[in-house]
Tab-separated table of C-alpha atoms in Angstrom:
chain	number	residue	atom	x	y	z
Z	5	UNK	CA	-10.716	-19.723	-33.509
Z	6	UNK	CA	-8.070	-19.361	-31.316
Z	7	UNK	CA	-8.413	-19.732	-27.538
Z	8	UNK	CA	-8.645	-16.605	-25.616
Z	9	UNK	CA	-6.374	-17.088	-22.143
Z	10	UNK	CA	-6.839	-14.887	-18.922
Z	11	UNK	CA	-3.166	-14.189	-19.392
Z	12	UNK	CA	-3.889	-12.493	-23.026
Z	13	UNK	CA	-6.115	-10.578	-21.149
Z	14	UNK	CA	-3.702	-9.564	-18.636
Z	15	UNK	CA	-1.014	-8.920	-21.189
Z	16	UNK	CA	-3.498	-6.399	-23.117
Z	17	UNK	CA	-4.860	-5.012	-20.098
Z	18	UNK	CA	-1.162	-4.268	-19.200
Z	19	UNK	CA	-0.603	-2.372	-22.472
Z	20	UNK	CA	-3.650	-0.654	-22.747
Z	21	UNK	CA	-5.135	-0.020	-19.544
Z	22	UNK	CA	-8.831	-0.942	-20.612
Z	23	UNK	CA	-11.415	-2.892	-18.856
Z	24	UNK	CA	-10.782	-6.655	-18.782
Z	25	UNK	CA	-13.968	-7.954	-20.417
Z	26	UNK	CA	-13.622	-4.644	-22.870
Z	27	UNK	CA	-9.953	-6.435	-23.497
Z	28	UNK	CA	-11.303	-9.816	-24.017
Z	29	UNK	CA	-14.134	-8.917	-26.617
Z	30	UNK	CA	-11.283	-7.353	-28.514
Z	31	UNK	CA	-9.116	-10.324	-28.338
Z	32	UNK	CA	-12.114	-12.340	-29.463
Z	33	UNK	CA	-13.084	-10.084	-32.028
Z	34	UNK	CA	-9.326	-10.286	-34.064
Z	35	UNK	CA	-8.818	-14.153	-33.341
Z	36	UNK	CA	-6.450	-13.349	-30.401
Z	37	UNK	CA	-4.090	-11.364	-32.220
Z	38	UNK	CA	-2.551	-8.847	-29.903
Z	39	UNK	CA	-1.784	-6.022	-32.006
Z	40	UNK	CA	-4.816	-5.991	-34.055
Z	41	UNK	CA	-6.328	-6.105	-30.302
Z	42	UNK	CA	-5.098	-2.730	-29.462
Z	43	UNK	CA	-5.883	-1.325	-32.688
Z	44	UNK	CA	-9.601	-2.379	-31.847
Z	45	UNK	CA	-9.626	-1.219	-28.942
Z	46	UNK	CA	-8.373	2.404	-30.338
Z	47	UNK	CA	-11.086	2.481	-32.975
Z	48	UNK	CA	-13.551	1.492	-30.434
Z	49	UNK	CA	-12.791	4.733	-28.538
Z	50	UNK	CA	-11.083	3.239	-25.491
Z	51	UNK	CA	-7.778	4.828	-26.224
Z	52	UNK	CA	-8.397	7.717	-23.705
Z	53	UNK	CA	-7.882	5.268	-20.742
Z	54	UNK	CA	-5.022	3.075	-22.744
Z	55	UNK	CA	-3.257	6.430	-24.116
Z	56	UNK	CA	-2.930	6.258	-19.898
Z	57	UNK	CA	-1.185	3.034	-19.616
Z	58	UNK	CA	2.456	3.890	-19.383
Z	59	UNK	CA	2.249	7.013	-17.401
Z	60	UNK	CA	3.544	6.265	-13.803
Z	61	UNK	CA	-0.031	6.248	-11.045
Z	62	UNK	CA	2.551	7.367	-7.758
Z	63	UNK	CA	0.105	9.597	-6.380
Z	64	UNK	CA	-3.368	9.057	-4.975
Z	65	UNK	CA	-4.382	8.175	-1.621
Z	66	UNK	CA	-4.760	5.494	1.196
Z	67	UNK	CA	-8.446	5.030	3.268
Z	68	UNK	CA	-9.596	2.709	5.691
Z	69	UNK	CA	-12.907	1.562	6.484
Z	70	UNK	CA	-14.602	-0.156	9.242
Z	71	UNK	CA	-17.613	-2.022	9.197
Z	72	UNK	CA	-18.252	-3.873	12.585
Z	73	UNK	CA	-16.259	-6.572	13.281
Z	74	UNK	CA	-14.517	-6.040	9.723
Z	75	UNK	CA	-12.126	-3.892	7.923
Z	76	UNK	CA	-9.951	-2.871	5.022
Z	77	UNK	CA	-7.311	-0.699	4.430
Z	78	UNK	CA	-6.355	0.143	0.598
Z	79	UNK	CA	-4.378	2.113	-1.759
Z	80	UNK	CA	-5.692	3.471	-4.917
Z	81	UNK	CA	-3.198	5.313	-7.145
Z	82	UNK	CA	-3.497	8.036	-9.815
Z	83	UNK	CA	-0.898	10.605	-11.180
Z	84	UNK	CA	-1.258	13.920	-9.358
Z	85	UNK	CA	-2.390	15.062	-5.691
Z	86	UNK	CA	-4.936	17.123	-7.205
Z	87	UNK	CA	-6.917	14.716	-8.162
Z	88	UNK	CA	-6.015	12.409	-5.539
Z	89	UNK	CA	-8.354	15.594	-3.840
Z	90	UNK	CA	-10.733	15.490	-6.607
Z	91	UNK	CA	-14.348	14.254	-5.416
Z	92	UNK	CA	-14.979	12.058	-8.337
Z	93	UNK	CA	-11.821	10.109	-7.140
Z	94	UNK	CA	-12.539	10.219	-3.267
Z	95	UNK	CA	-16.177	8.574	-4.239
Z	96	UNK	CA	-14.307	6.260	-6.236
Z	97	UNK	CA	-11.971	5.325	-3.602
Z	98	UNK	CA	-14.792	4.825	-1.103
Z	99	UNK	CA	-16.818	2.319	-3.698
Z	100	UNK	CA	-13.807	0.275	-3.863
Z	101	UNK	CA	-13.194	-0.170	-0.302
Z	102	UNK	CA	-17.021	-1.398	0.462
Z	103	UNK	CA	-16.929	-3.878	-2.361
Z	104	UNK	CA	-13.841	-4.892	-0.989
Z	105	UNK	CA	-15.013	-5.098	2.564
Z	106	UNK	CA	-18.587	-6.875	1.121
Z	107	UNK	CA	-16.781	-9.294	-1.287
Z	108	UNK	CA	-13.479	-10.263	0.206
Z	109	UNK	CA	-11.293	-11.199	-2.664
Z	110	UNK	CA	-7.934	-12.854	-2.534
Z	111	UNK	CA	-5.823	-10.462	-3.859
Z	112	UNK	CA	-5.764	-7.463	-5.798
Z	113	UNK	CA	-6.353	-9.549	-9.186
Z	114	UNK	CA	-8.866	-11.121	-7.900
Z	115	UNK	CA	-10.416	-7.885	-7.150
Z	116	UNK	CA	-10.303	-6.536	-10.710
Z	117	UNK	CA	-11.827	-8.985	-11.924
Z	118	UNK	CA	-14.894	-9.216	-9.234
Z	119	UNK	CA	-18.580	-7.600	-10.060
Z	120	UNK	CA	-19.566	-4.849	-8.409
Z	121	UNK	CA	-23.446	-3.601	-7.145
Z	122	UNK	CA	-23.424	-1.811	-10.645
Z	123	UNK	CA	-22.772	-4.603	-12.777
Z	124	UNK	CA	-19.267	-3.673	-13.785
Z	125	UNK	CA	-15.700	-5.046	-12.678
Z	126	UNK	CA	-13.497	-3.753	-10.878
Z	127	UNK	CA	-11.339	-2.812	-13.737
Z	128	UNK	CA	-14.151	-1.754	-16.408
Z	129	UNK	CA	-15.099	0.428	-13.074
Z	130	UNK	CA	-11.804	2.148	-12.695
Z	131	UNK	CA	-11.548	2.310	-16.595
Z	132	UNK	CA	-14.789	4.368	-16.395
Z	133	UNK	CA	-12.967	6.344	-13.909
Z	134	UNK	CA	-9.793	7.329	-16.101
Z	135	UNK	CA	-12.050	8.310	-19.451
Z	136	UNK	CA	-13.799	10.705	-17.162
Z	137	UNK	CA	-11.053	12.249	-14.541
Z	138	UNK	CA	-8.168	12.039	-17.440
Z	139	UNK	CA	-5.417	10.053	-15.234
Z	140	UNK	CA	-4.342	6.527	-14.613
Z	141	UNK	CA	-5.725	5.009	-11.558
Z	142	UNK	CA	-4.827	1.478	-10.251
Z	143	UNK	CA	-5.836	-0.613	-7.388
Z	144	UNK	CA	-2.265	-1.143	-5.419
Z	145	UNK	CA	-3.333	-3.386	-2.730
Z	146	UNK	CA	-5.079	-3.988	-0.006
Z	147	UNK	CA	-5.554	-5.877	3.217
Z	148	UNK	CA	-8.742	-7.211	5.050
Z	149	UNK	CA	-8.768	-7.783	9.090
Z	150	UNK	CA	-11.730	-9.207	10.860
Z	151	UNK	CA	-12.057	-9.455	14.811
Z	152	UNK	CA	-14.834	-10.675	17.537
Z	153	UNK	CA	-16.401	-8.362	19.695
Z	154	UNK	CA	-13.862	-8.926	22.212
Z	155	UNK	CA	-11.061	-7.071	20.146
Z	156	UNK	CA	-10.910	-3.738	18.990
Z	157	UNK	CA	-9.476	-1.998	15.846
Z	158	UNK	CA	-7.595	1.250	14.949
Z	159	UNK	CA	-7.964	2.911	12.146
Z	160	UNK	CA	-5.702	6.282	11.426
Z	161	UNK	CA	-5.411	8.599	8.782
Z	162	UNK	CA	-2.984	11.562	8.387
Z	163	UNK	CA	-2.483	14.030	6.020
Z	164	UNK	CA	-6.079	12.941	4.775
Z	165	UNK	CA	-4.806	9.782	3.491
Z	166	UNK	CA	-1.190	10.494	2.425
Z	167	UNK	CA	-0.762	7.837	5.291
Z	168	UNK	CA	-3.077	4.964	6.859
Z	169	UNK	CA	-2.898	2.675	9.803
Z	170	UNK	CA	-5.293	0.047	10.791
Z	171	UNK	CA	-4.063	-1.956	14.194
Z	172	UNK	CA	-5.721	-4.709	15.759
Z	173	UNK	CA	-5.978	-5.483	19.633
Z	174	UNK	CA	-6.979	-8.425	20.931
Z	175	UNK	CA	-8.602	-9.108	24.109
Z	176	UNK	CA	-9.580	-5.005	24.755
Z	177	UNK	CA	-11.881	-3.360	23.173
Z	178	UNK	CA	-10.415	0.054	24.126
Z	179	UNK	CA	-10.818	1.587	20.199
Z	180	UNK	CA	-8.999	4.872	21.258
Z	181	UNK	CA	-6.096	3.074	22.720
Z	182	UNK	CA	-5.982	1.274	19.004
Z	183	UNK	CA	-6.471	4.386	17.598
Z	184	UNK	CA	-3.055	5.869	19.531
Z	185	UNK	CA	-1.287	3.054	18.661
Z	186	UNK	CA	-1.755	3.360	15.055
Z	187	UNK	CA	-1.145	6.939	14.897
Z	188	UNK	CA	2.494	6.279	16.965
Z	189	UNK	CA	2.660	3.228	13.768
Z	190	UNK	CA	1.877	6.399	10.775
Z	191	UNK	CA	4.609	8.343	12.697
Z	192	UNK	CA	7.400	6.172	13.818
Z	193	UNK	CA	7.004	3.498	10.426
Z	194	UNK	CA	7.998	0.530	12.528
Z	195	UNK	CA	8.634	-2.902	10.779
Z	196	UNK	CA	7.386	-5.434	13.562
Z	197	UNK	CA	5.133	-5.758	16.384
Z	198	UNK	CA	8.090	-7.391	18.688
Z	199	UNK	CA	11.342	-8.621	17.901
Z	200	UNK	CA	9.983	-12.103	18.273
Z	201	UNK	CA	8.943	-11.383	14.560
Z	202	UNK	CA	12.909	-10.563	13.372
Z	203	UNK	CA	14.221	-13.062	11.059
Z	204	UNK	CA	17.685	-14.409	12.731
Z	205	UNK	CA	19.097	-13.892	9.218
Z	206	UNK	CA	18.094	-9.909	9.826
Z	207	UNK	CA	19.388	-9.787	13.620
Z	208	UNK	CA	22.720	-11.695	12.116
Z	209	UNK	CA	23.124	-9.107	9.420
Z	210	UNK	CA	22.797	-6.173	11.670
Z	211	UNK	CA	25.236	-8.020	14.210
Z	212	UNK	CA	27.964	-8.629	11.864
Z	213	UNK	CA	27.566	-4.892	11.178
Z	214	UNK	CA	27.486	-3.500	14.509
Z	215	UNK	CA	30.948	-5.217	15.060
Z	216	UNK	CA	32.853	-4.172	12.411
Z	217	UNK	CA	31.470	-0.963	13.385
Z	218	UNK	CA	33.013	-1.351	17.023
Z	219	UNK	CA	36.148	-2.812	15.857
Z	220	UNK	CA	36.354	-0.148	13.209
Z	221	UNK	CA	36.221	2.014	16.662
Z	222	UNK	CA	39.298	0.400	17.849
Z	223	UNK	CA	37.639	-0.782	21.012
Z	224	UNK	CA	39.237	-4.333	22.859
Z	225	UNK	CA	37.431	-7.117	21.037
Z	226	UNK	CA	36.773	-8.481	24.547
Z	227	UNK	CA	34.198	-5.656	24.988
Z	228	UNK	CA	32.799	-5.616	21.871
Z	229	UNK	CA	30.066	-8.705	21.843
Z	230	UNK	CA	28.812	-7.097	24.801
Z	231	UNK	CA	28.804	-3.425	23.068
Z	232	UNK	CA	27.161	-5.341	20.114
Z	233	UNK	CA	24.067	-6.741	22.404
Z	234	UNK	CA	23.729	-2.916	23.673
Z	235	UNK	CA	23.104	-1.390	19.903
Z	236	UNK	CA	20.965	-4.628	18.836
Z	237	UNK	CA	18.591	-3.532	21.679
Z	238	UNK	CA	18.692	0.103	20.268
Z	239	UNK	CA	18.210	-1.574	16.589
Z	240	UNK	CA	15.069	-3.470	18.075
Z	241	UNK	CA	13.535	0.089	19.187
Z	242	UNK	CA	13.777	1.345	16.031
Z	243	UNK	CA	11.743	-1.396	14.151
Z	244	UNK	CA	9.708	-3.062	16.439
Z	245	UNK	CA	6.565	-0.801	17.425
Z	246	UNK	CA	6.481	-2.547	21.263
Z	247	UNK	CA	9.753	-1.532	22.198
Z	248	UNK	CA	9.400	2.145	20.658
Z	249	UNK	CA	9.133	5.176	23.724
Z	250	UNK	CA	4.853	6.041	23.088
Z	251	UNK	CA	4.768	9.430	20.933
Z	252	UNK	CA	2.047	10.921	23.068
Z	253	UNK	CA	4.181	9.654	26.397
Z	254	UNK	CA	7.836	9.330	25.365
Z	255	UNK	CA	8.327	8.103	29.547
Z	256	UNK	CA	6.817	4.811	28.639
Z	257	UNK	CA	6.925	1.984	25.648
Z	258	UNK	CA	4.496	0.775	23.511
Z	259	UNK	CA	4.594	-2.296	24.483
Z	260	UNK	CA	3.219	-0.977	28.514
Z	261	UNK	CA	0.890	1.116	26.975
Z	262	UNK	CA	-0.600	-1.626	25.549
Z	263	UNK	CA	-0.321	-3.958	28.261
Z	264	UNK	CA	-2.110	-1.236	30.317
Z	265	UNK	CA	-4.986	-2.224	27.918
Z	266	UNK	CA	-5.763	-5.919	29.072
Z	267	UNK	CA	-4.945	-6.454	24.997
Z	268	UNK	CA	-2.086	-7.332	22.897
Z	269	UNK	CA	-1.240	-6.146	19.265
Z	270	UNK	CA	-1.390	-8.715	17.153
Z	271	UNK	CA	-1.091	-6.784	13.098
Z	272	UNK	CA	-1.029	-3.451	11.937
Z	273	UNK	CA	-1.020	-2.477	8.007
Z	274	UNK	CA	0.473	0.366	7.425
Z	275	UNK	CA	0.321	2.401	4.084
Z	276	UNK	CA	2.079	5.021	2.671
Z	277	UNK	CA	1.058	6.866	-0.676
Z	278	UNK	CA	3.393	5.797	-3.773
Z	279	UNK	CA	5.877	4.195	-1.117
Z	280	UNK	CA	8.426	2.123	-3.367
Z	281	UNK	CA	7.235	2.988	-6.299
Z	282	UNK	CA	8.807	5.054	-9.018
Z	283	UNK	CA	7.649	8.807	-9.136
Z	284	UNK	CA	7.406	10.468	-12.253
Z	285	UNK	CA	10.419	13.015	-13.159
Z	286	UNK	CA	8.706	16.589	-13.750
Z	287	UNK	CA	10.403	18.698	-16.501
Z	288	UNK	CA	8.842	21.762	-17.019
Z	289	UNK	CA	11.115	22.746	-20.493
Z	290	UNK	CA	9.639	19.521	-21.833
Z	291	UNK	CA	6.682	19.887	-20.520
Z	292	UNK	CA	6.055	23.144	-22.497
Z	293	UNK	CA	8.149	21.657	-25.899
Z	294	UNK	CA	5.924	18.714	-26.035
Z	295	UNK	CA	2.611	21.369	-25.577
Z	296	UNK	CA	4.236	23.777	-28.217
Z	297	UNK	CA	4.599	20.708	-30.817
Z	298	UNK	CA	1.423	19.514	-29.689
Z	299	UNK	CA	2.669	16.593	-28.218
């Protein structure tokens, strides 16, 4: 008998988009042979969620939820907006994010593979999901904060999840001031809290850029490390959120706002639907060749 890994699992998972323990019965079942795996899994009538498996999930939506002194923000994918809308999929969504919040797993693997309230993983959970609402859906990531009662979070959500925010200040538990905050985050996609976080090897980059730039201008080189400091602090206010003028008060930064407070930010997670991930080409010709073949 051969020896069933968790990366077989994976691997079949990965090709077929069924349940993890559904994937390691089948591997069991054949002796670990991976194409006689999928052809189980087929017969067995799991095919609806892998005939899913290679179609690109770059829709969907983000949510955050807070519970106390905890919270999560998450990303759940599927193929379309509408049924990113649909309610099976927004009830879906939701009892994700309160396993996550109750169970805390590492990382999204982890997840997938965790038991939930009804006895099911993760992944047999979603599965259940796809054979029923007809798309891919995946678990992208997500990110767990906690605080004391001292701090305050800020959870956002815009264009009913198309975008989410969840900030954290410490040391003021002003929760509308968090909230601002995170809605200046969904609309001004900052990389940083300060520039304290910058990597020198990112300020260097931009540096050696910004003075080719002014040379390229023809201005005296003897002015141009001092024109070069001017534009890194402009390059500062675009990606760190402190330094950004407020959106609801352009006359003052982030960073006073904040101060204003009593707190300090100390994180924000901010997620974007499908962000950096490969959206599916639509071709309506083929579209209707592949329904008049039958495709």
């Amino acid at each position: 008998m051969a020896k069933i890994t968790a990366a077989m699992v994976k691997e079949l998972r990965e090709k077929t988009g069924v349940g993890m323990m559904d994937c390691k019965k089948a591997l069991t079942e054949v002796d670990g042979d991976m194409d006689a795996a999928v052809d189980f899994l087929r017969e067995k009538g799991l095919a609806s969620a892998a005939k899913k498996a290679d179609r690109i999930a770059a829709e969907g939506t983000t949510s955050v939820l807070v519970n106390g002194n905890e919270a999560v923000i998450v990303e759940i994918n599927a193929e379309t907006d509408f049924v990113a809308k649909n309610d099976a999929f927004q009830t879906l969504v939701q009892e994700i994010a309160e396993h996550l919040l109750a169970n805390k797993p590492a990382d999204v693997e982890a997840a997938e593979a965790s038991t939930m309230s009804n006895g099911a993983t993760v992944a047999d959970h979603i599965s259940s999901a796809v054979a029923k609402i007809g798309e891919k859906i995946t678990l992208r990531r997500f990110e767990i904060m906690t605080k004391t009662d001292a701090d305050a979070f800020g959870p956002y959500l815009h264009m009913g999840g198309r975008i989410s925010v969840l900030t954290l200040l410490e040391g003021s538990t002003d929760e509308t001031a968090a909230k601002d905050v995170a809605m200046h985050i969904a609309a001004m996609n900052p990389k940083y809290i300060s520039r304290d976080e910058v990597s020198e090897e990112e300020v260097e980059r931009e540096r050696k850029v910004l003075t080719e730039q002014a040379l390229n201008e023809g201005k005296p080189e003897n002015i141009v490390a001092k024109m070069v400091e001017g534009r890194l602090g402009k390059f500062f206010e675009e990606i760190c959120v402190l330094e950004q003028p407020f959106v609801k008060d352009g006359d003052q930064k982030v960073g006073k706002f904040v101060e204003a407070t009593g707190g300090k930010l100390v994180k924000f997670v901010r997620y974007e639907v499908g962000e950096g991930l490969e959206k599916r080409e639509e071709n309506f010709a083929d579209e209707v060749m592949g329904q008049v073949k039958g495709n």
